[in-house]
Coordinates of C-alpha atoms in Angstrom, one line a residue:
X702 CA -12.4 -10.1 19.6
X703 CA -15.2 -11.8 18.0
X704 CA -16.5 -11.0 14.0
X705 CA -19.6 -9.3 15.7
X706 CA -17.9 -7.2 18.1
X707 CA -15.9 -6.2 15.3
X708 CA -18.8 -5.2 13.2
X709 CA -20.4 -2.9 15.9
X710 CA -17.3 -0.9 16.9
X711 CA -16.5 -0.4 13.2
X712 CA -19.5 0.7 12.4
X713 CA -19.6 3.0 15.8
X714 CA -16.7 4.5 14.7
X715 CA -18.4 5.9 10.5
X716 CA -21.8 4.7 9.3
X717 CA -21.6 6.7 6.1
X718 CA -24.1 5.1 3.4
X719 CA -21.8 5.7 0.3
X720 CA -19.6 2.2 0.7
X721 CA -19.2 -0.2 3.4
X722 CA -16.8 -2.9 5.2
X723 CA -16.1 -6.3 4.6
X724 CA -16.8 -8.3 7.7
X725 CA -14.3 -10.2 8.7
X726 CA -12.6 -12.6 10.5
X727 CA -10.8 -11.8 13.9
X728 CA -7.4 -13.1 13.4
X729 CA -5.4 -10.5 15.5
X730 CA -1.9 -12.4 16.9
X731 CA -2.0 -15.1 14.2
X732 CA -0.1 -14.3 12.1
X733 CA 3.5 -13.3 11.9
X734 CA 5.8 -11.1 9.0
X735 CA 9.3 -13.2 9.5
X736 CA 11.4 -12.6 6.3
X737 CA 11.1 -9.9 3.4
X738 CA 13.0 -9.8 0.4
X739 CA 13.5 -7.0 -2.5
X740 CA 15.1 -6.6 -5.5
X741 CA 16.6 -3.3 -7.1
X742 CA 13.9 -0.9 -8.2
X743 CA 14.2 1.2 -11.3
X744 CA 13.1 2.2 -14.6
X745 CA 13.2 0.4 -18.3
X746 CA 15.5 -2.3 -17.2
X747 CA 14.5 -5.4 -19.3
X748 CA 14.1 -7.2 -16.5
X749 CA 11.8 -10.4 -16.6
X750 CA 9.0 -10.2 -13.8
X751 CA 9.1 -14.1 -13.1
X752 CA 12.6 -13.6 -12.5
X753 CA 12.5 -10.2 -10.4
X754 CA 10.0 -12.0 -8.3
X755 CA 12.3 -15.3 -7.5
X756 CA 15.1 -13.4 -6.6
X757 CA 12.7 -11.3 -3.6
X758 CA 11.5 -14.5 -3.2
X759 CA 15.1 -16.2 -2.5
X760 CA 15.7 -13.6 -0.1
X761 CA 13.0 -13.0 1.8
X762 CA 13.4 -17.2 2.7
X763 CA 16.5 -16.8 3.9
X764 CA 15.6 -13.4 6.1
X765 CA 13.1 -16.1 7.3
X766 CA 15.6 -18.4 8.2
X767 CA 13.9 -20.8 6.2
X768 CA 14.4 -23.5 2.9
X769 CA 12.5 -23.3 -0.1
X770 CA 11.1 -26.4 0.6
X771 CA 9.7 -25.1 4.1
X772 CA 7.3 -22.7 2.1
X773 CA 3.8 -24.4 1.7
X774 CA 1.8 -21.7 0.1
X775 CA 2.1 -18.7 -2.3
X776 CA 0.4 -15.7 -2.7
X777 CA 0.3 -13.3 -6.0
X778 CA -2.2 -10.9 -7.2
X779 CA -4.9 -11.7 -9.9
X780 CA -4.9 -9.4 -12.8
X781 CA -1.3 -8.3 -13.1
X782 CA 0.3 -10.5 -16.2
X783 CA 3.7 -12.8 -15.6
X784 CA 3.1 -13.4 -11.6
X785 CA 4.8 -15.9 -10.1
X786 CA 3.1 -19.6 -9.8
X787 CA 3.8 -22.8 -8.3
X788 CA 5.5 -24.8 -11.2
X789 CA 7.8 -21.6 -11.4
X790 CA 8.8 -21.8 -7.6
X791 CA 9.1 -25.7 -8.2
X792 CA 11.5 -25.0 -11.3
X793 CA 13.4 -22.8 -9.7
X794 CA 14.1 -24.1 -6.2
X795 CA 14.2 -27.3 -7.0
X796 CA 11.5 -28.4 -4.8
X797 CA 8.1 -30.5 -5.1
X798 CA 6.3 -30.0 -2.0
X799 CA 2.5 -29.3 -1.9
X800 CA 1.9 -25.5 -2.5
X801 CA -1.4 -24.0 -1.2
X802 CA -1.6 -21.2 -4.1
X803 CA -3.6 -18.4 -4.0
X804 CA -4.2 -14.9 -6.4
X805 CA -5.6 -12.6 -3.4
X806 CA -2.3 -11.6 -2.3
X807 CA 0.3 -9.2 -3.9
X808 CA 0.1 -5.5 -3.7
X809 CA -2.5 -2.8 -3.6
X810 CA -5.5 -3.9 -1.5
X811 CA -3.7 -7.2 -1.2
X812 CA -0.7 -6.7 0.7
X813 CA -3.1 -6.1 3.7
X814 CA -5.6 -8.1 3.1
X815 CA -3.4 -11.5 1.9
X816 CA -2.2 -11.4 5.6
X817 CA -6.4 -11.9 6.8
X818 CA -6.4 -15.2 3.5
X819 CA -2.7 -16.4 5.1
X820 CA -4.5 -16.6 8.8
X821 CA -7.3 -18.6 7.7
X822 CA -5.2 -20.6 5.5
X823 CA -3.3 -21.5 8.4
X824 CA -6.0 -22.6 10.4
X825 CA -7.5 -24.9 7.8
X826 CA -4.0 -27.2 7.6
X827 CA -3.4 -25.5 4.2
X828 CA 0.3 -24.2 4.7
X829 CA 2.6 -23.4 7.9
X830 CA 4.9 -20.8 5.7
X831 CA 3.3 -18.8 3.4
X832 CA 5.1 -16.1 0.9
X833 CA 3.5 -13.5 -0.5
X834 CA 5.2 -12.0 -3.7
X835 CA 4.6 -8.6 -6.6
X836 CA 6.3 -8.0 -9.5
X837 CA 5.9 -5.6 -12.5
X838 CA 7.9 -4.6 -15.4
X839 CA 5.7 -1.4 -16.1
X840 CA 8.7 1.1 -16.4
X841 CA 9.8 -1.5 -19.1
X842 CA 6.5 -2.0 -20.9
X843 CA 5.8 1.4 -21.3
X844 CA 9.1 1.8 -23.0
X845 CA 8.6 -0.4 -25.3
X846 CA 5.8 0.6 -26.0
X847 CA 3.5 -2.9 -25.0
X848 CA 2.0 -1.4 -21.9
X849 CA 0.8 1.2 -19.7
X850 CA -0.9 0.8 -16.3
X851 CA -4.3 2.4 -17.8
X852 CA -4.5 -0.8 -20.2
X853 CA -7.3 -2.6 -17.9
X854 CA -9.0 0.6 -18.4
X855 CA -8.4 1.5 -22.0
X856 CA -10.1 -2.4 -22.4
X857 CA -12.7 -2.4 -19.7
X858 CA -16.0 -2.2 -21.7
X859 CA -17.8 0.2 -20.2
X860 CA -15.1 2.8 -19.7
X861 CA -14.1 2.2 -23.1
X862 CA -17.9 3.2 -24.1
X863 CA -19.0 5.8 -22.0
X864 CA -15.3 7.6 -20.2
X865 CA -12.8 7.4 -23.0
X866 CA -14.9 9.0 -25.7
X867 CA -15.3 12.0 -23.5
X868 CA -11.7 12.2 -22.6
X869 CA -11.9 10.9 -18.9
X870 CA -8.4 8.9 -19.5
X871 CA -5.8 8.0 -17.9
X872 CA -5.3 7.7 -14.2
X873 CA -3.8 11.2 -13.4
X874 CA -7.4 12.6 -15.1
X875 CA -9.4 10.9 -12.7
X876 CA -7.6 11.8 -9.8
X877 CA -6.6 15.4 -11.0
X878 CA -11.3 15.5 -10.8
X879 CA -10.9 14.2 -7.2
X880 CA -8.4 16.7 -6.2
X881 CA -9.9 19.8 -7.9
X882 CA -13.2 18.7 -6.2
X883 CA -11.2 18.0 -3.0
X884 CA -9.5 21.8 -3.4
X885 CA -12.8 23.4 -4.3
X886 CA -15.3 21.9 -1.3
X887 CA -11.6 22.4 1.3
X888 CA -9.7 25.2 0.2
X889 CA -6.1 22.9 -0.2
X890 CA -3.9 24.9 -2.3
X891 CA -1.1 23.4 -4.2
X892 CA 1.4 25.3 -1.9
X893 CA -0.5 22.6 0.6
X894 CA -0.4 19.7 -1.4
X895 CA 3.1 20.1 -2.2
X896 CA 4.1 19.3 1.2
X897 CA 3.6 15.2 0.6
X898 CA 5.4 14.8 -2.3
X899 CA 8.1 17.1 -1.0
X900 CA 8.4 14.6 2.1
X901 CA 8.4 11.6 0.8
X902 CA 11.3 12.7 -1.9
X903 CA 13.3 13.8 1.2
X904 CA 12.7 10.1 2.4
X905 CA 14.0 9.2 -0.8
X906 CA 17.1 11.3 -0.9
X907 CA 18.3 9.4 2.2
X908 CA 17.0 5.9 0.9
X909 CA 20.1 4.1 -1.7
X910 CA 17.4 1.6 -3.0
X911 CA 15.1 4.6 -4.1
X912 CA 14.7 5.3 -7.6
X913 CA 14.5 9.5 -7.4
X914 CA 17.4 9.1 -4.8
X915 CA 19.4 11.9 -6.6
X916 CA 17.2 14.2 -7.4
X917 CA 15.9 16.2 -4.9
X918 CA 12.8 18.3 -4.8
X919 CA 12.0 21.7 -3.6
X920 CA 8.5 24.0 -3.1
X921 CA 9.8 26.3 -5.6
X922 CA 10.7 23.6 -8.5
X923 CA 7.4 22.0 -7.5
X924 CA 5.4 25.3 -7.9
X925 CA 6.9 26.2 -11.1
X926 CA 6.3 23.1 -12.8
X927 CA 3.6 23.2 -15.2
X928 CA 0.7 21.0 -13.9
X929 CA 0.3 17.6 -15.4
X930 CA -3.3 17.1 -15.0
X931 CA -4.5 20.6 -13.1
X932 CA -3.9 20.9 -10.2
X933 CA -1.5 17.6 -10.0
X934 CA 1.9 18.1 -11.3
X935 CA 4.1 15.3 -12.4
X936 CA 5.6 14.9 -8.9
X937 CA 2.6 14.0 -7.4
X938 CA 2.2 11.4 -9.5
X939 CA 3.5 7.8 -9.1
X940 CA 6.7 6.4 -10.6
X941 CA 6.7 4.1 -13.3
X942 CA 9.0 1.2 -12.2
X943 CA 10.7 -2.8 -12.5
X944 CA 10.8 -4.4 -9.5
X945 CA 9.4 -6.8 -7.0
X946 CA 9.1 -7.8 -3.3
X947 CA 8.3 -10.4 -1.1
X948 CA 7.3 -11.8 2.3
X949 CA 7.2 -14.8 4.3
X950 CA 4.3 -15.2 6.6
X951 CA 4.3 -17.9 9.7
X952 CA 1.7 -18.4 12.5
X953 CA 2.6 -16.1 15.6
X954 CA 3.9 -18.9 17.9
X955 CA 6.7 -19.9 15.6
X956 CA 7.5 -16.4 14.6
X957 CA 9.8 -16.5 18.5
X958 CA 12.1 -19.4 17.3
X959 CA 13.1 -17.2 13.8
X960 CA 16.1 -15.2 13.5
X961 CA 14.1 -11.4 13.5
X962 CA 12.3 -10.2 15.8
X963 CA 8.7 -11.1 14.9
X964 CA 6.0 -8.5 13.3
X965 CA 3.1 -9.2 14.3
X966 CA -0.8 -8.8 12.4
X967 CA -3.0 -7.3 14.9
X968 CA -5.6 -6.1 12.7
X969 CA -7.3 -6.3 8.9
X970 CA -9.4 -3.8 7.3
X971 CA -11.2 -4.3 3.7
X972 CA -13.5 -1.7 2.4
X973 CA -15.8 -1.1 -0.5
X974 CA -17.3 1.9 -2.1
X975 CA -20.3 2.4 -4.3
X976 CA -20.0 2.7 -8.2
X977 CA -17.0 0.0 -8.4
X978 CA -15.2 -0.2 -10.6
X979 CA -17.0 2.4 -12.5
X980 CA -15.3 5.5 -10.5
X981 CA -17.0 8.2 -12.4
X982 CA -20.1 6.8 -10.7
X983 CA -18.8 7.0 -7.2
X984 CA -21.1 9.0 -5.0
X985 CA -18.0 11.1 -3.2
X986 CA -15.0 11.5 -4.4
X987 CA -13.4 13.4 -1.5
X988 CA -13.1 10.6 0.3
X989 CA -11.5 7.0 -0.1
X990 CA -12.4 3.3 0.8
X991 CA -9.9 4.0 3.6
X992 CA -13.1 5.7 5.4
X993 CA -14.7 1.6 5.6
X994 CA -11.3 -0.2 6.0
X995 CA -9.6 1.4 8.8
X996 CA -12.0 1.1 11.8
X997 CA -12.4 -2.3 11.1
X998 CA -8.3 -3.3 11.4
X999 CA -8.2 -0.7 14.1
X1000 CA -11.0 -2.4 16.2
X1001 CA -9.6 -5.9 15.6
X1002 CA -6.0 -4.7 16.6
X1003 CA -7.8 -3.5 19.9
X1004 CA -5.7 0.1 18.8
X1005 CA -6.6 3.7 18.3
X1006 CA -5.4 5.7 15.5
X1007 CA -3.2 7.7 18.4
X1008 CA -1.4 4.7 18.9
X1009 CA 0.2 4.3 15.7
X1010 CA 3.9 5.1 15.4
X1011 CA 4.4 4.9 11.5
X1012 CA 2.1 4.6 8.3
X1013 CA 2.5 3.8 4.8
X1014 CA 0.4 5.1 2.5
X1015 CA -0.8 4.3 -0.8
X1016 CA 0.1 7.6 -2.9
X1017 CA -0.8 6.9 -6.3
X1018 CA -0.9 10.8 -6.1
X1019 CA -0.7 12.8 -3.8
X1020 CA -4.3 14.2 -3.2
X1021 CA -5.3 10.3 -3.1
X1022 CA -2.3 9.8 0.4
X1023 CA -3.7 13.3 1.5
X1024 CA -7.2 11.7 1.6
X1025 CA -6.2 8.6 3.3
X1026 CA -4.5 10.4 6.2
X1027 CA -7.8 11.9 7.0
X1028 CA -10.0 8.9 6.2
X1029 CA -8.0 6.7 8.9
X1030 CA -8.8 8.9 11.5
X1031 CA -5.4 10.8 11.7
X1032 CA -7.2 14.4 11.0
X1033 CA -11.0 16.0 10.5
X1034 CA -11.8 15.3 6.9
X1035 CA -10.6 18.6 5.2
X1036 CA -8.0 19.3 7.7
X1037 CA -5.3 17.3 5.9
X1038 CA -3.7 20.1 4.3
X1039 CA -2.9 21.7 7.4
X1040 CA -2.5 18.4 9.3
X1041 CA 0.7 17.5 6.7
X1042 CA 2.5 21.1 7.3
X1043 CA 5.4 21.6 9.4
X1044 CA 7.3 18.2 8.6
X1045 CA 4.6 16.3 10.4
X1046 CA 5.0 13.4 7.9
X1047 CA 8.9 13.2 8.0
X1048 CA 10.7 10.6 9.4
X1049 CA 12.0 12.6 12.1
X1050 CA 9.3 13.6 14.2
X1051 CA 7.8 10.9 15.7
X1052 CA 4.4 11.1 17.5
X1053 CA 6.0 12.3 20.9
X1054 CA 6.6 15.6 18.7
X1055 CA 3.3 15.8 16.7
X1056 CA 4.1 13.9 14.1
X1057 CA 2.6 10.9 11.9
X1058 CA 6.2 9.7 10.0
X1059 CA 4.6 8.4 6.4
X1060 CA 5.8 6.9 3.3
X1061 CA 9.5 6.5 5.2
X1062 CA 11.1 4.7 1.9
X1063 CA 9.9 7.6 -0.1
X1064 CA 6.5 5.8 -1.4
X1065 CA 4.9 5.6 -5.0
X1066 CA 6.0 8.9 -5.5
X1067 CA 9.7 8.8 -5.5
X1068 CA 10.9 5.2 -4.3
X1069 CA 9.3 2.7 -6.7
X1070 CA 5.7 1.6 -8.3
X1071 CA 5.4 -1.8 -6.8
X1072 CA 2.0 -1.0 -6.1
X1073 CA 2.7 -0.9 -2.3
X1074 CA 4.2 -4.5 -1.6
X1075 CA 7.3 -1.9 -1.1
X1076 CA 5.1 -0.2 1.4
X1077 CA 4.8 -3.3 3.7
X1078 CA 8.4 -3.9 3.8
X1079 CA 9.4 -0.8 4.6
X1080 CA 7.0 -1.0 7.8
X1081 CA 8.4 -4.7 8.6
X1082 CA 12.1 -2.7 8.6
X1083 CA 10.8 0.3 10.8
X1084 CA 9.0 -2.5 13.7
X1085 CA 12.6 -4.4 13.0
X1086 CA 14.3 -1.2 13.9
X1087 CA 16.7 -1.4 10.6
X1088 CA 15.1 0.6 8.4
X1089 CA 17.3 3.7 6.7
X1090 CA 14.9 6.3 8.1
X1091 CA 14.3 4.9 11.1
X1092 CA 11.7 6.2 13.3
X1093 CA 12.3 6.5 17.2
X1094 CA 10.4 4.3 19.1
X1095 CA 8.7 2.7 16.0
X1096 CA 6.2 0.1 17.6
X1097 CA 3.0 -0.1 15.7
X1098 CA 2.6 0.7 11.8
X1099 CA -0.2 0.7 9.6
X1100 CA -0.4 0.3 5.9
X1101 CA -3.3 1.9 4.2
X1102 CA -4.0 0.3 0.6
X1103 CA -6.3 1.2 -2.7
X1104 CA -7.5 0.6 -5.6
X1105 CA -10.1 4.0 -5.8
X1106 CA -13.0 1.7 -5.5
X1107 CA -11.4 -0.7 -2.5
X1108 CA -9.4 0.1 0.4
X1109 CA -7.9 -1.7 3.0
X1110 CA -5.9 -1.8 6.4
X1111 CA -3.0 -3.6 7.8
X1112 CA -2.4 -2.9 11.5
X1113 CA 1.2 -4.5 12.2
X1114 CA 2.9 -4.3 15.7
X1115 CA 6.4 -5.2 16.9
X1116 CA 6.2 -8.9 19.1
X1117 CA 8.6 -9.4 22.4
X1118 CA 11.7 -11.6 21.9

């Protein structure tokens, strides 16, 4: 489907004038997902990002089928301190081959959108086998005392100028605003809410790589715990965690000769609201870039939001998922508290019963923090058909990433052996 075709049915689909999409390239069937790798996630562990990330690294080349010294280009994300880079790889594998390096991969936005940089990298001559790799040490950081995830914006200028002096710090403030504005304008109540981050902690029950796998959750524990950050209570917010994940990415047509079945990219979606990164500024805050993303990677994949089998969802909190679900088309914006009832989101009722399975590995909230690399895996595993909660018929999966001021989309969709 040509770039200008996709720019008319994306913006046939919402023409809001608070953000818009990125336009980009068609590279639906380009691009295959043909090895992932992980390493245990958990709390303070002292565990070395550099080294976290070589290990997931190391395995997902060999769930590829591949050598080290078949991989011509690596991914990271810019921003996040002690990523993995070429003369690490080198060191560690021994290897001296030309790497194409690039920092707009990762996790977050990236973990869609490095699949859309991959494709053209591919075309250009740049690299055939391309891994994509996060790590973070936050859960050990914050132990120690030497970092939090609110650090960018405890440093940022302008937020240290005009949000931290008036107490508009850290993250669970801002999005408690969102979701009290979200509750106020949509009637959600927390008996609602609840019903996300009770799902995805019965996802993690089930799940033996999960960090809250032994600890389950119930509506009345949930209710009675004092809220963090009115109205979100400390289970729906995200995990702190060490850990890391990888991916290998080869072009489509070589993706039949490897030893998994291959998972294909059908579609992209990057979107961009107004006020970045400034998100007290943003015009509307009941709503998330996911609103400018997902048309686009749903009209590149050629696919309709009924379509998709399984999601994974960005839940930093759990008001922020609850948005998303609605923004991608999946419910009427301000339905999603109803639209999550009634086990809609667990693993076991797949579309063909009226439901949307979502966060399957148990998500931010109770599986790990890698900033939704984990996310991706997870939906590689479901299209794979191995993953612990499986999901019946799983065929097509979408990823929804965020950063509050950027979203994106990553259609995927299981190829034919």
């Amino acid at each position: 489907m040509a770039t200008q075709s996709l720019r008319a049915l994306a913006r046939r689909a919402r023409v809001p004038d608070w953000g818009e999409s990125l336009v980009l390239e068609d590279v639906r069937g380009e691009v295959a997902i043909t090895g992932i790798g992980e390493t245990p996630v958990s709390g303070p562990s002292g565990r070395d990002p550099r080294t976290m990330a070589l290990e997931a690294v190391a395995a997902a080349i060999a769930d590829a089928g591949l050598r080290p010294e078949d991989i011509g280009g690596l991914m990271v994300s810019a921003g996040i301190r002690d990523q993995l880079r070429p003369e690490d790889f080198h060191a560690h594998f021994n290897t001296s081959q030309p790497l194409w390096f690039s920092t707009a991969g990762g996790a977050m936005i990236w973990a869609a959108t490095c699949a859309h940089s991959a494709a053209l990298a591919m075309r250009a001559g740049n690299a055939r086998h391309i891994v994509n790799v996060f790590a973070v040490d936050w859960a050990s950081r914050r132990a120690a005392g030497s970092g939090t995830p609110g650090d960018w914006h405890a440093s940022e200028d302008m937020k240290a100028r005009f949000e931290l002096p008036f107490g508009w710090y850290p993250q669970p403030v801002y999005f408690a605003t969102f979701a009290r504005r979200y509750m106020h304008e949509y009637g959600l109540d927390s008996a609602q809410l609840a019903a996300l981050p009770l799902t995805f902690r019965r996802h993690a029950n089930r799940h033996p790589n999960a960090v809250m796998r032994d600890r389950e959750l119930s509506l009345a524990s949930y209710l009675a715990r004092r809220p963090l950050a009115d109205p979100l209570r400390v289970e729906d917010c995200c995990l702190i965690s060490d850990g890391a994940a990888a991916w290998v990415m080869s072009p489509a047509e070589q993706a039949v000769d490897m030893p998994h079945p291959a998972v294909l990219v059908e579609g992209v979606g990057h979107g961009r609201v107004q006020g970045a990164p400034y998100i007290s500024q943003q015009p509307v805050i009941t709503a998330t870039p996911q609103t400018f993303a997902a048309p686009w990677a749903f009209a590149m994949a050629d696919t309709e939001v009924t379509e998709i089998d399984v999601i994974a969802v960005y839940d930093c909190f759990s008001s922020t998922a609850l948005m998303q679900i609605e923004d991608m088309g999946f419910c009427r914006k301000g339905e999603g508290g109803d639209f999550i009832q009634n086990d809609r989101l667990f693993y076991q009722r797949p579309r063909r019963l009226g439901g949307i399975p979502c966060n399957t590995h148990g998500g931010l909230l109770s599986h790990s923090y890698l900033l939704g690399i984990s996310h991706v895996v997870e939906l590689v595993k479901q299209l794979r058909g191995t993953a612990v909660n499986q999901v019946e018929s799983a065929r097509i999966a979408a990823y929804a990433g965020f950063t509050a001021d950027e979203g994106s989309t990553l259609v995927l969709r299981r190829g034919e052996r």
